[in-house]
CSV table of C-alpha atoms in Angstrom, one decimal:
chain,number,residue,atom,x,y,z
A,1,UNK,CA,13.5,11.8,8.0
A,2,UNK,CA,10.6,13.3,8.9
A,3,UNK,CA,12.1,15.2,12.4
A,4,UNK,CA,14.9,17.1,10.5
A,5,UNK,CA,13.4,20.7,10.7
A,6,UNK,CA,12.5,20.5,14.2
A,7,UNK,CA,14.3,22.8,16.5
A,8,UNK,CA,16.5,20.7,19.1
A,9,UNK,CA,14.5,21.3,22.3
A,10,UNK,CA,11.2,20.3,20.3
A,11,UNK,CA,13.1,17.0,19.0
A,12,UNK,CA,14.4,16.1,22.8
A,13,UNK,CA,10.8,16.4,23.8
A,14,UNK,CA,9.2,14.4,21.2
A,15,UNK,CA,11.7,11.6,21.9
A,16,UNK,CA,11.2,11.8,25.5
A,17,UNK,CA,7.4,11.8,24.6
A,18,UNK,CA,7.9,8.0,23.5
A,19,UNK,CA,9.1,8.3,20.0
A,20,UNK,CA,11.8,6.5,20.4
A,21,UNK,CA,10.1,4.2,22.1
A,22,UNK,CA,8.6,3.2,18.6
A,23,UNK,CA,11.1,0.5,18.1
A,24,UNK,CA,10.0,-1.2,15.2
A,25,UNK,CA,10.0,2.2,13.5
A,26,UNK,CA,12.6,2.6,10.8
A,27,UNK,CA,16.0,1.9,12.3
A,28,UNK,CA,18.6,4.8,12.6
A,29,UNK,CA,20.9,5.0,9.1
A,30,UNK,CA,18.9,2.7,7.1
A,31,UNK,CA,15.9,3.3,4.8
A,32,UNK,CA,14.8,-0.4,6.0
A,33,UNK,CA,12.1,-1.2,9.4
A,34,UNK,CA,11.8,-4.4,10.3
A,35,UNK,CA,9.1,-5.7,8.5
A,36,UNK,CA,10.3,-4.9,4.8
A,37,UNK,CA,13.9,-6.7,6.1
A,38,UNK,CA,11.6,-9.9,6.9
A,39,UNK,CA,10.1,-9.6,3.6
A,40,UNK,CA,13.3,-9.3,2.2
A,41,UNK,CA,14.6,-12.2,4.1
A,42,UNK,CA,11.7,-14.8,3.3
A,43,UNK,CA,13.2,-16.2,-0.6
A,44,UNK,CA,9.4,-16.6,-1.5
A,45,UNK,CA,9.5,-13.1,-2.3
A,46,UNK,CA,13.2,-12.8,-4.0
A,47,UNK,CA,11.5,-12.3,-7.5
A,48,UNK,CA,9.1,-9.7,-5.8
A,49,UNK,CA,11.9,-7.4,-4.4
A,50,UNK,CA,14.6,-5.1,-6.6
A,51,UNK,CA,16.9,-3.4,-4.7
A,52,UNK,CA,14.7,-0.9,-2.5
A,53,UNK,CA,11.2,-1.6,-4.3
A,54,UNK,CA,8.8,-4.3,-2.9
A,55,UNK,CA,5.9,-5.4,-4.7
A,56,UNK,CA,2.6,-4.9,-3.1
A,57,UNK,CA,2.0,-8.5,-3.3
A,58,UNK,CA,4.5,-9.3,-0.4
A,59,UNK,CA,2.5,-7.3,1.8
A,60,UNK,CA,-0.8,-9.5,0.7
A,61,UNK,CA,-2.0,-12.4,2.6
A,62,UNK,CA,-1.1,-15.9,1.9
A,63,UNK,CA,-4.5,-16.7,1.0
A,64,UNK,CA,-4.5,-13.5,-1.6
A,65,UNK,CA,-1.0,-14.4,-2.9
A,66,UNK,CA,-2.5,-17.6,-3.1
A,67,UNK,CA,-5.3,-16.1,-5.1
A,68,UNK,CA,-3.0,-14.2,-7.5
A,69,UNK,CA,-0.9,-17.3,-8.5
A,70,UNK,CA,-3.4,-19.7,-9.3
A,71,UNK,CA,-4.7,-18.8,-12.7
A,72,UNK,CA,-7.8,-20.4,-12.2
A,73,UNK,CA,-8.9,-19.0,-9.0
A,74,UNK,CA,-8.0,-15.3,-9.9
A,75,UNK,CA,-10.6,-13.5,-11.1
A,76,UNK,CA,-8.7,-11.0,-12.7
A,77,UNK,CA,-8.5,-13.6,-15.5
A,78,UNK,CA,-11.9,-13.3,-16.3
A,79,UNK,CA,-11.0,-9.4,-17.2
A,80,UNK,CA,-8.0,-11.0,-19.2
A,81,UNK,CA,-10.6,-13.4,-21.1
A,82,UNK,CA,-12.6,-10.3,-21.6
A,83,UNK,CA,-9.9,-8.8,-23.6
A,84,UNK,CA,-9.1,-11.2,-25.6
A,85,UNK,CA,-12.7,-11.3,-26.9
A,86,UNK,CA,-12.8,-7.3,-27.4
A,87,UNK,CA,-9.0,-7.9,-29.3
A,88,UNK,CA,-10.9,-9.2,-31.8
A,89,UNK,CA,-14.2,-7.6,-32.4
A,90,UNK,CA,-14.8,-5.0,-35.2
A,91,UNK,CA,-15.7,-1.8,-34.2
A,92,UNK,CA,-16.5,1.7,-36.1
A,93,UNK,CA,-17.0,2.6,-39.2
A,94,UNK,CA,-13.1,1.5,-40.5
A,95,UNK,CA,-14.5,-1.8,-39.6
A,96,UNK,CA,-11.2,-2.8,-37.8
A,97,UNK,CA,-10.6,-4.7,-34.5
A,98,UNK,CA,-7.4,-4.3,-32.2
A,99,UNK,CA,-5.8,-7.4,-34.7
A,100,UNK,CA,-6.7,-6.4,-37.2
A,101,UNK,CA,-3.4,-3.8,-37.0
A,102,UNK,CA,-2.0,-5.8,-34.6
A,103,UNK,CA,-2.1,-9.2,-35.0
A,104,UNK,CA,-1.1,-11.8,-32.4
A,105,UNK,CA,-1.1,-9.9,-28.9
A,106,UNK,CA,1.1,-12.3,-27.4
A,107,UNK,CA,3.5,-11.1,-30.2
A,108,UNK,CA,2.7,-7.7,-30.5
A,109,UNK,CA,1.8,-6.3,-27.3
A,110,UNK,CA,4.9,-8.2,-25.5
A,111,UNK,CA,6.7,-5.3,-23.7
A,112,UNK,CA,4.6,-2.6,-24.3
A,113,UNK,CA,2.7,-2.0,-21.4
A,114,UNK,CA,5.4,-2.1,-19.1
A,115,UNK,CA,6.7,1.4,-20.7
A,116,UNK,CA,3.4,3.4,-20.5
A,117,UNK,CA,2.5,6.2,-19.7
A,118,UNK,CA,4.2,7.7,-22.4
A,119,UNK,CA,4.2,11.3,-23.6
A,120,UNK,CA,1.7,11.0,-26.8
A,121,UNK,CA,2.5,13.8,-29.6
A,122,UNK,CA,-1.2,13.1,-30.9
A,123,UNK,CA,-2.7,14.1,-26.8
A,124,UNK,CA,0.2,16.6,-26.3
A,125,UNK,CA,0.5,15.2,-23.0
A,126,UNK,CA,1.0,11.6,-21.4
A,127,UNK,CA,-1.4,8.6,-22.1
A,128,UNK,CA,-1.7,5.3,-20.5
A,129,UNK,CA,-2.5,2.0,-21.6
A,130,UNK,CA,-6.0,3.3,-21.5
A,131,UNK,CA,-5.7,6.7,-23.7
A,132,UNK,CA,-4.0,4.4,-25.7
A,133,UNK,CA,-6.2,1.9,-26.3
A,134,UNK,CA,-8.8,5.0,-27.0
A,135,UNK,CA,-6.6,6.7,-29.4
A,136,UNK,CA,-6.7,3.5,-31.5
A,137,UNK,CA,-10.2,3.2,-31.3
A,138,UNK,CA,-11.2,7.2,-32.5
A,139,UNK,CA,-7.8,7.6,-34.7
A,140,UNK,CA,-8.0,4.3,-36.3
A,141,UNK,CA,-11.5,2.5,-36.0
A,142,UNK,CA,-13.2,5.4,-36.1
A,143,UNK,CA,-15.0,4.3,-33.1
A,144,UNK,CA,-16.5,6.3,-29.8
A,145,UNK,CA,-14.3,6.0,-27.0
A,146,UNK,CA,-14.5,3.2,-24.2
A,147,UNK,CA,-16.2,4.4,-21.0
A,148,UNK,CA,-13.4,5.0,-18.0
A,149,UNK,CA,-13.9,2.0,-16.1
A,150,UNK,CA,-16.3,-0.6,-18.2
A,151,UNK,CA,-16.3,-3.9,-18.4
A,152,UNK,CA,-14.6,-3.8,-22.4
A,153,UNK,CA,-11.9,-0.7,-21.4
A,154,UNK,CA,-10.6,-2.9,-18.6
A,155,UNK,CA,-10.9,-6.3,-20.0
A,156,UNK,CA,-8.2,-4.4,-22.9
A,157,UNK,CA,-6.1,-2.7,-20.4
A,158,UNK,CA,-6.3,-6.1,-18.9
A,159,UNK,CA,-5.5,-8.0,-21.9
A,160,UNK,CA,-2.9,-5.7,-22.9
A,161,UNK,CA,-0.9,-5.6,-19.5
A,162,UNK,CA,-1.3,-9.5,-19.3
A,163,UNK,CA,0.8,-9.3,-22.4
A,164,UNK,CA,3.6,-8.2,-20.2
A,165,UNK,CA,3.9,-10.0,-17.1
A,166,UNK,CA,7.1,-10.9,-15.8
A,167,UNK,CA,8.7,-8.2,-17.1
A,168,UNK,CA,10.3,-5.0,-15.4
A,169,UNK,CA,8.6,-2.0,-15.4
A,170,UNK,CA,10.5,0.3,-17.9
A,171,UNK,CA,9.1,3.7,-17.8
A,172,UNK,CA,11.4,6.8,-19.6
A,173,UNK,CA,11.0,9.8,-17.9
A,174,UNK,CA,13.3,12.7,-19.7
A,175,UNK,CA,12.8,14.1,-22.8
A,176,UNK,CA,9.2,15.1,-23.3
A,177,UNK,CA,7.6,13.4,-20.8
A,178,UNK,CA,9.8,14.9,-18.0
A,179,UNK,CA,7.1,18.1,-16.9
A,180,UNK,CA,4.5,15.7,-16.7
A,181,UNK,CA,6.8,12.9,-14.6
A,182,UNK,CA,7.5,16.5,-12.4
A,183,UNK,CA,4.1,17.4,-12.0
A,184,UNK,CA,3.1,13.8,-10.9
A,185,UNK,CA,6.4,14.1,-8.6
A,186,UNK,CA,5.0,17.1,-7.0
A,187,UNK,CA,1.3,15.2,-6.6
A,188,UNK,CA,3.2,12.4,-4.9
A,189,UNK,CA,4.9,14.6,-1.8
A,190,UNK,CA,1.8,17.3,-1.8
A,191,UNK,CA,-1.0,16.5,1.7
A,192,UNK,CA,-4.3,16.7,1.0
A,193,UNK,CA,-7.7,16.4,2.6
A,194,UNK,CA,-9.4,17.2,6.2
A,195,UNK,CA,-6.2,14.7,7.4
A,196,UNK,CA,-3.6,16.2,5.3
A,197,UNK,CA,-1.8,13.3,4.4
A,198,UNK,CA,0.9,13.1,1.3
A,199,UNK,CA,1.0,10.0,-0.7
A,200,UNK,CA,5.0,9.6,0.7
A,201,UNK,CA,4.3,10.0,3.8
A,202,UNK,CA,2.2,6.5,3.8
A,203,UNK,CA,4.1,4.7,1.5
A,204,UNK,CA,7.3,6.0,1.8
A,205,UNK,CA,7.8,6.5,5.3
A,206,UNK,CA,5.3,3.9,7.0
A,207,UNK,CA,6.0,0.9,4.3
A,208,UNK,CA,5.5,-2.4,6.5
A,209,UNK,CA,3.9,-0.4,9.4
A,210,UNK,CA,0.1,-1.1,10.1
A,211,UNK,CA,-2.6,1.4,9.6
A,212,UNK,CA,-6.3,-0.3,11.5
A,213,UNK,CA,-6.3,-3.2,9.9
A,214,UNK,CA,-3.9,-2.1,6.2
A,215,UNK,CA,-0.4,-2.9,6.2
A,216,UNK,CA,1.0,-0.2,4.3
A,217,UNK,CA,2.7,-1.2,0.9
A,218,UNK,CA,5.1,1.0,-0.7
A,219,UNK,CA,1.7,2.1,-2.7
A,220,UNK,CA,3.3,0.1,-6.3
A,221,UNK,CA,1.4,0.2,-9.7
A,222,UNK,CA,2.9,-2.9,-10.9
A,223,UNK,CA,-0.3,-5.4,-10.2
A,224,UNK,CA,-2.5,-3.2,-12.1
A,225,UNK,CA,-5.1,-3.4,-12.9
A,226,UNK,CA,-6.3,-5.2,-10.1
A,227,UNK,CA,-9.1,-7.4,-8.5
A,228,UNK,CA,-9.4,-6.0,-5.4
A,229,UNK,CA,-11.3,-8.3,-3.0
A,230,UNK,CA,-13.0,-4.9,-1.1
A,231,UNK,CA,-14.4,-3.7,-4.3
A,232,UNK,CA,-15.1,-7.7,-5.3
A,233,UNK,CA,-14.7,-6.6,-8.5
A,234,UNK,CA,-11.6,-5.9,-11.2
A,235,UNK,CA,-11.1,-2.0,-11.1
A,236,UNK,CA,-8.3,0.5,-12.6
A,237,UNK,CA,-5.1,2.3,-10.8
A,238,UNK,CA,-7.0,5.4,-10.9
A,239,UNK,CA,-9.6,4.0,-9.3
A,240,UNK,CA,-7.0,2.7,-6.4
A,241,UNK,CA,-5.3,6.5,-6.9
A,242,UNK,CA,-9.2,7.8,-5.9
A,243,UNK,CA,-9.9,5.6,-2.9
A,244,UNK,CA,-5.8,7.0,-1.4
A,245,UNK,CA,-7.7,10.5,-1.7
A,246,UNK,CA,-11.1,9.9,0.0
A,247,UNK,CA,-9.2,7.8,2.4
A,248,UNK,CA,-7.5,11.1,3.6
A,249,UNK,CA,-10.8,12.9,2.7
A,250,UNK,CA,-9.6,14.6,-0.1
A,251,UNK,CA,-11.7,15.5,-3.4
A,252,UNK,CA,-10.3,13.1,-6.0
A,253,UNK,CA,-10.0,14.0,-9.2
A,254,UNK,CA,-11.2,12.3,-12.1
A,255,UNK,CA,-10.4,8.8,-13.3
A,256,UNK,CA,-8.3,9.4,-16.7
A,257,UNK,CA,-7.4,12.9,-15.7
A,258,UNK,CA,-4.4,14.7,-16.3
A,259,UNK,CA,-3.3,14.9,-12.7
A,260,UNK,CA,-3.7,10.7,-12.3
A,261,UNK,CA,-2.0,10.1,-15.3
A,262,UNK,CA,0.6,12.6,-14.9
A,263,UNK,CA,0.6,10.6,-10.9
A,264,UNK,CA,0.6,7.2,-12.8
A,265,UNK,CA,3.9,8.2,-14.7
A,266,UNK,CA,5.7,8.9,-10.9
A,267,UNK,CA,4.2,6.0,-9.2
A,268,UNK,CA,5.4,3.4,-12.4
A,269,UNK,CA,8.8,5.4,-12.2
A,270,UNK,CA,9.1,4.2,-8.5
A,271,UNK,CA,8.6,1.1,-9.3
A,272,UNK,CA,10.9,0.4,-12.6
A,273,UNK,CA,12.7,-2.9,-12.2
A,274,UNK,CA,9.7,-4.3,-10.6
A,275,UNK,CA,8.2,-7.4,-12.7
A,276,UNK,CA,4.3,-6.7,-14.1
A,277,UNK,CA,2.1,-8.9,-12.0
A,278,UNK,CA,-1.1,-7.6,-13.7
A,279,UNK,CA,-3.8,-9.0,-13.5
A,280,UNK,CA,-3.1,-8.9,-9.6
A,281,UNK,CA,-5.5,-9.7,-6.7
A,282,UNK,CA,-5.6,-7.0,-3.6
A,283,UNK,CA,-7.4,-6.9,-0.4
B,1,UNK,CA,1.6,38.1,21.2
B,2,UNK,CA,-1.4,38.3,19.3
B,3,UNK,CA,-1.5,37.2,15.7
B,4,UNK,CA,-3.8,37.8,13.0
B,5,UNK,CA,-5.3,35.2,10.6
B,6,UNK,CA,-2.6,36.0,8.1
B,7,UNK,CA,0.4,36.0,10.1
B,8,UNK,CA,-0.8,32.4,11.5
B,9,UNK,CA,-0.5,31.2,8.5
B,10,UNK,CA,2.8,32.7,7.4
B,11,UNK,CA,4.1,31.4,10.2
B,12,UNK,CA,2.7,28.0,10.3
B,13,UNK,CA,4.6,27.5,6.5
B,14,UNK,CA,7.8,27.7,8.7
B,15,UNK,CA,9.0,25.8,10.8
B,16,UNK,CA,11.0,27.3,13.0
B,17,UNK,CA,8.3,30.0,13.1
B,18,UNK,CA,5.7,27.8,13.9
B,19,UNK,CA,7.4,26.4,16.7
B,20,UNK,CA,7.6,29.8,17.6
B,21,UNK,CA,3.9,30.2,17.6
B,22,UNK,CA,3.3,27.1,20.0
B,23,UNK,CA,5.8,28.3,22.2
B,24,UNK,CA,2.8,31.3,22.7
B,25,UNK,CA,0.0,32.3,20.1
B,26,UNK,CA,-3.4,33.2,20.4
B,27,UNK,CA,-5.0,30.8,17.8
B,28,UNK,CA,-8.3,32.3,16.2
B,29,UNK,CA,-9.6,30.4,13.4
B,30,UNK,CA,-13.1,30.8,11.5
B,31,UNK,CA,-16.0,28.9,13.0
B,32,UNK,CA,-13.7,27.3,15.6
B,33,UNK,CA,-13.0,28.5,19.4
B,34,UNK,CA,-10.2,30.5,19.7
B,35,UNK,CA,-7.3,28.7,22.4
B,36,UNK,CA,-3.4,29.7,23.3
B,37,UNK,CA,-0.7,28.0,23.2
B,38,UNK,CA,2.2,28.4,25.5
B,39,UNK,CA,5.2,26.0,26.0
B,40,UNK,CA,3.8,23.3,23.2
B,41,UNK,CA,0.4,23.2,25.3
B,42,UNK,CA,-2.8,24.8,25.0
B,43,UNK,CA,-3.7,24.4,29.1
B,44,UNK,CA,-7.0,26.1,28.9
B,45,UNK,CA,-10.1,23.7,27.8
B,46,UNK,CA,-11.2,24.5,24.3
B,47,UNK,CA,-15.3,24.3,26.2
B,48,UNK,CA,-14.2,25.3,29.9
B,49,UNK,CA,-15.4,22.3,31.1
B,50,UNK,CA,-14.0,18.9,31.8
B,51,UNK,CA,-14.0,16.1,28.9
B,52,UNK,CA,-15.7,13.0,29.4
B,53,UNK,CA,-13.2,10.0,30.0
B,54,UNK,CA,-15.7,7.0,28.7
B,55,UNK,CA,-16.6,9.1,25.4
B,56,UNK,CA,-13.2,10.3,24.9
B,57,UNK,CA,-12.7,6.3,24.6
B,58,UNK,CA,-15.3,5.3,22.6
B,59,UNK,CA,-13.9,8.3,20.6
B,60,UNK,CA,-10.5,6.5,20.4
B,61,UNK,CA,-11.9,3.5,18.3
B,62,UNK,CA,-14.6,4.5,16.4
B,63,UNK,CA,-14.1,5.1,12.5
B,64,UNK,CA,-15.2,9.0,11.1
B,65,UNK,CA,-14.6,10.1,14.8
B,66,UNK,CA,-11.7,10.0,16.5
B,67,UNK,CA,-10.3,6.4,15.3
B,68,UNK,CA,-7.2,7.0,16.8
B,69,UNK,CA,-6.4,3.1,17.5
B,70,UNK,CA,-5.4,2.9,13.4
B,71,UNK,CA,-2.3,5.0,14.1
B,72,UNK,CA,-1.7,4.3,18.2
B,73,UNK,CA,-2.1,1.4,20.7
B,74,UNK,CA,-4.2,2.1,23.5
B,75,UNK,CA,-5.0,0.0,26.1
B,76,UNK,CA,-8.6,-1.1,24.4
B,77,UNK,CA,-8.6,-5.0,23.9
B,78,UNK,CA,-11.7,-5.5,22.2
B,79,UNK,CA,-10.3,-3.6,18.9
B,80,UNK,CA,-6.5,-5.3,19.5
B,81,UNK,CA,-7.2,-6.7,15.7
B,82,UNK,CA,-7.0,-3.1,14.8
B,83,UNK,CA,-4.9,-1.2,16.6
B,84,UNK,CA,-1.7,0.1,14.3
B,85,UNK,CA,1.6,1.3,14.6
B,86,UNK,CA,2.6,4.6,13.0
B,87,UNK,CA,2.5,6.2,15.4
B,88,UNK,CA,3.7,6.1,19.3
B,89,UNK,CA,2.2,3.5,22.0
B,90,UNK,CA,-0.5,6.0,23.9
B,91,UNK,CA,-1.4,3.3,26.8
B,92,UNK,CA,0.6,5.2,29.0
B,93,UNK,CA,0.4,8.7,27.3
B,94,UNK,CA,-0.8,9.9,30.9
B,95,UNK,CA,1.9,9.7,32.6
B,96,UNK,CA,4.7,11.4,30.4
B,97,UNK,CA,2.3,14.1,29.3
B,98,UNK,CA,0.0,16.7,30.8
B,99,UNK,CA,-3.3,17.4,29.8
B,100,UNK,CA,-2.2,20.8,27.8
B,101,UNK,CA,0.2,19.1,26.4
B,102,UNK,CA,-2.0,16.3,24.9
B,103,UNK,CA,-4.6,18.8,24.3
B,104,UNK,CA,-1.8,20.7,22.0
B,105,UNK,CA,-0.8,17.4,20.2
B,106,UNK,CA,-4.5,16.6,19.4
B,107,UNK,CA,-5.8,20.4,18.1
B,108,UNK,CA,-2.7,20.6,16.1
B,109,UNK,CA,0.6,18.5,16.4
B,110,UNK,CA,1.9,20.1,13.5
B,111,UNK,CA,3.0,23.0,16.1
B,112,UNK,CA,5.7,20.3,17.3
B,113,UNK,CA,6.5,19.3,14.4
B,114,UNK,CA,5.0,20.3,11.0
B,115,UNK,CA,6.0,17.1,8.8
B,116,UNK,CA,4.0,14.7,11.3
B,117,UNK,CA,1.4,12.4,9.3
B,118,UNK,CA,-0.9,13.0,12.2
B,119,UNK,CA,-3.5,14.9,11.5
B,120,UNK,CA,-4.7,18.3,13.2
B,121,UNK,CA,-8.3,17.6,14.6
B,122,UNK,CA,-9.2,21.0,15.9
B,123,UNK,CA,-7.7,23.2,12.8
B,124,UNK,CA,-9.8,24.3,9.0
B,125,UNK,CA,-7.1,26.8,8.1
B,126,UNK,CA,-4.4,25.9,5.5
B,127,UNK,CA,-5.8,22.5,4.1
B,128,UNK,CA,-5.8,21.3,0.7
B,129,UNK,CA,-8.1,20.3,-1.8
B,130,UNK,CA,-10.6,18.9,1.4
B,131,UNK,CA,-13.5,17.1,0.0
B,132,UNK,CA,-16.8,19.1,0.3
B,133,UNK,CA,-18.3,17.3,2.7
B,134,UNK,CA,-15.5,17.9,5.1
B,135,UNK,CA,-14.5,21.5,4.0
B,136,UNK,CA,-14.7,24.0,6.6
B,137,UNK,CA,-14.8,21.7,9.3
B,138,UNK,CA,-12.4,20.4,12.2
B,139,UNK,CA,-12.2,16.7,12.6
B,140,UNK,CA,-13.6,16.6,15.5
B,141,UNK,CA,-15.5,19.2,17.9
B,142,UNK,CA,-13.9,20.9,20.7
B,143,UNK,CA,-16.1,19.1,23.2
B,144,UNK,CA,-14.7,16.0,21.1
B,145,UNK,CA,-11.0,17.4,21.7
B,146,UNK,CA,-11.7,17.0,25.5
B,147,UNK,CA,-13.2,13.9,25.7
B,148,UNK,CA,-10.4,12.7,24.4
B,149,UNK,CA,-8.0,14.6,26.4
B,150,UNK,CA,-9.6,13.2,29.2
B,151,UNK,CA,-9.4,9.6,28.4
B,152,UNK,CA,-5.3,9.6,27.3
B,153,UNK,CA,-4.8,12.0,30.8
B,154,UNK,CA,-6.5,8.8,32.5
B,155,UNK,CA,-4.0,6.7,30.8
B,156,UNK,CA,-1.0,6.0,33.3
């Protein structure tokens, strides 16, 4: 809890001051407030809830969820579709496509996103689904890499993750990727910005609590990418990890950079067991 | 007791220590007026002069400013859609605390206690990574601070 370290006489006068007033705050001995144990309740959401972890899509509106479930109405499809036209196109001077190594997607690419980021021997460090998809294209197609962000890097990550949905996150964070897991760990509970505001202490503590007009998620990767309805366009989760910053006017850092990735292998950790919704729809 | 810049800081990474400084500290920071703080309170007004109650509210609810409504409920209805919960219920802030105290709670409530998610709005020192259009500046201005501090005193 947030109180622990205060010294008694400063804890009696905060809870005098109305604190515990606050009573749909998280509720003494559990980890649980109010909200999340409706979510939990409601059984629309029993595939969207393991153990402690809650989807971000329970804390959409009906009309997004709505969104998100209807293949035909969510444009994150469109990204998918996207993919599965780049999948196939010839590229660089090896004059290979992404089948041409890998064949069927649905066959090939089943399970794999859900386990990335990964420590990569060839990087020295982690990748995502994107480095990936970049380290096939300069180690294999002898092609440039895809821009952070465009239309065809997305459409594969797309593509790629789609490959994967309904199945639980699955990240491995020992062996060589442990540092990196620790230095996205230390991300995670470090404030930042003019507000000085740690990633934990909005989606950790303040899950199911409102913020203006945001109900705070528990800040989970598992719908990403994402079309978010704000940027009305699809968009990365380092693009969602840069908006968290500025929100708290902090100086992100860049898309595709260490720190994110190394913040992507955390956030995916918090969420194993979680089923891939990707492509998801967001406010 | 009078502290220097550096000892502020050492003793704002403790917390024990830093209740220690609110409990009295002479608070100099660069580019911002200096105030004390005795008892969890800083009675004196950062401008010597009185807020403005009507600004301090339009303060409240307006986003890059003050925007306090995303965190408290205050008794404002015309931005009800928008008024959030993390933290405590202000609309009667008034009457359980006095304006030194409120004052305290909005230059720095990390003197109470130093895990809060609110933010200091008076403070520059010992912030991270602050995007550059923000660096080296408080949230809001001291004659912002008492605007404010005289609206929630109004609130009873």
């Amino acid at each position: 809890m947030p109180h622990s370290r205060i010294l008694p006489a400063a804890a009696a006068l905060m809870l005098m001051s109305g604190l515990a007033a606050c009573d749909n705050k998280q509720t003494a001995g559990s980890n649980e407030n109010e909200v999340l144990a409706q979510y939990r309740a409601n059984p629309k959401f029993a595939d969207r809830i393991v153990g402690d972890k809650f989807s971000g899509y329970v804390f959409a509106s009906p009309e997004t969820q709505t969104m998100q479930d209807d293949d035909f109405e969510n444009p994150g499809m469109l990204a998918v579709q996207d993919g599965e036209t780049e999948w196939s196109t010839v590229a660089g001077s090896a004059g290979k496509s992404c089948a041409s190594c890998h064949g069927d997607a649905a066959k090939s690419m089943k399970g794999v996103a859900v386990t990335y980021p990964k420590f990569e021997p060839k990087r020295g460090k982690l990748a995502n689904i994107e480095h990936r998809i970049n380290l096939c294209r300069t180690e294999q197609m002898k092609a440039p890499e895809l821009k952070w962000e465009s239309k065809p890097l997305l459409g594969l990550t797309a593509y790629v993750e789609y490959q994967s949905r309904g199945l639980p996150i699955s990240v491995k964070v020992d062996g060589a990727a442990q540092p990196f897991f620790e230095e996205g760990k230390k991300f995670y509970y470090t404030r930042r910005g003019q507000m000085d505001i740690a990633c934990n202490q909005c989606h950790e503590a303040n899950a199911g609590m409102s913020i203006g007009v945001e109900n705070l998620s528990q800040g989970q990767s598992n719908g990403y990418p994402t079309y978010r309805l704000k940027w009305q366009s699809f968009g990365s989760l380092h693009r969602r990890f840069e908006g968290c910053n500025e929100e708290v006017r902090a100086q992100p850092f860049p898309r595709g950079s260490d720190e994110y990735t190394n913040l992507e292998l955390f956030v995916a950790w918090r969420g194993n067991g979680l089923k891939s919704e990707a492509p998801s729809v967001r406010r | 007791m009078r502290l220097t810049l550096a000892a502020a800081a050492l003793l704002l990474a403790s917390a024990s220590l830093s209740t220690a400084l609110a409990q009295t500290a002479d608070v100099r920071e660069p580019g911002l007026l200096p105030y004390m703080v005795k008892d969890y309170a800083i009675e004196k007004s950062l401008t010597g002069k009185p807020g403005d109650a009507a600004n301090g509210r339009a303060l409240a609810i307006t986003s890059g400013q003050g925007n306090c409504v995303i965190c408290h409920k205050m008794p404002i209805p015309e931005v009800a859609f928008r008024i959030g919960n993390v933290g405590p219920d202000l609309t009667e802030v008034g009457g359980r605390l006095t304006p030194g105290e409120i004052r305290m709670r909005i230059v720095n409530p990390k003197l109470l206690n130093e895990e809060t998610i609110m933010p200091a709005y008076y403070r520059v020192n010992g912030l991270n990574r602050v995007a550059t259009r923000f660096a080296n500046k408080p949230m809001l201005t001291p004659e912002q601070v008492e605007d404010l501090v005289a609206y929630l005193s109004s609130l009873k």
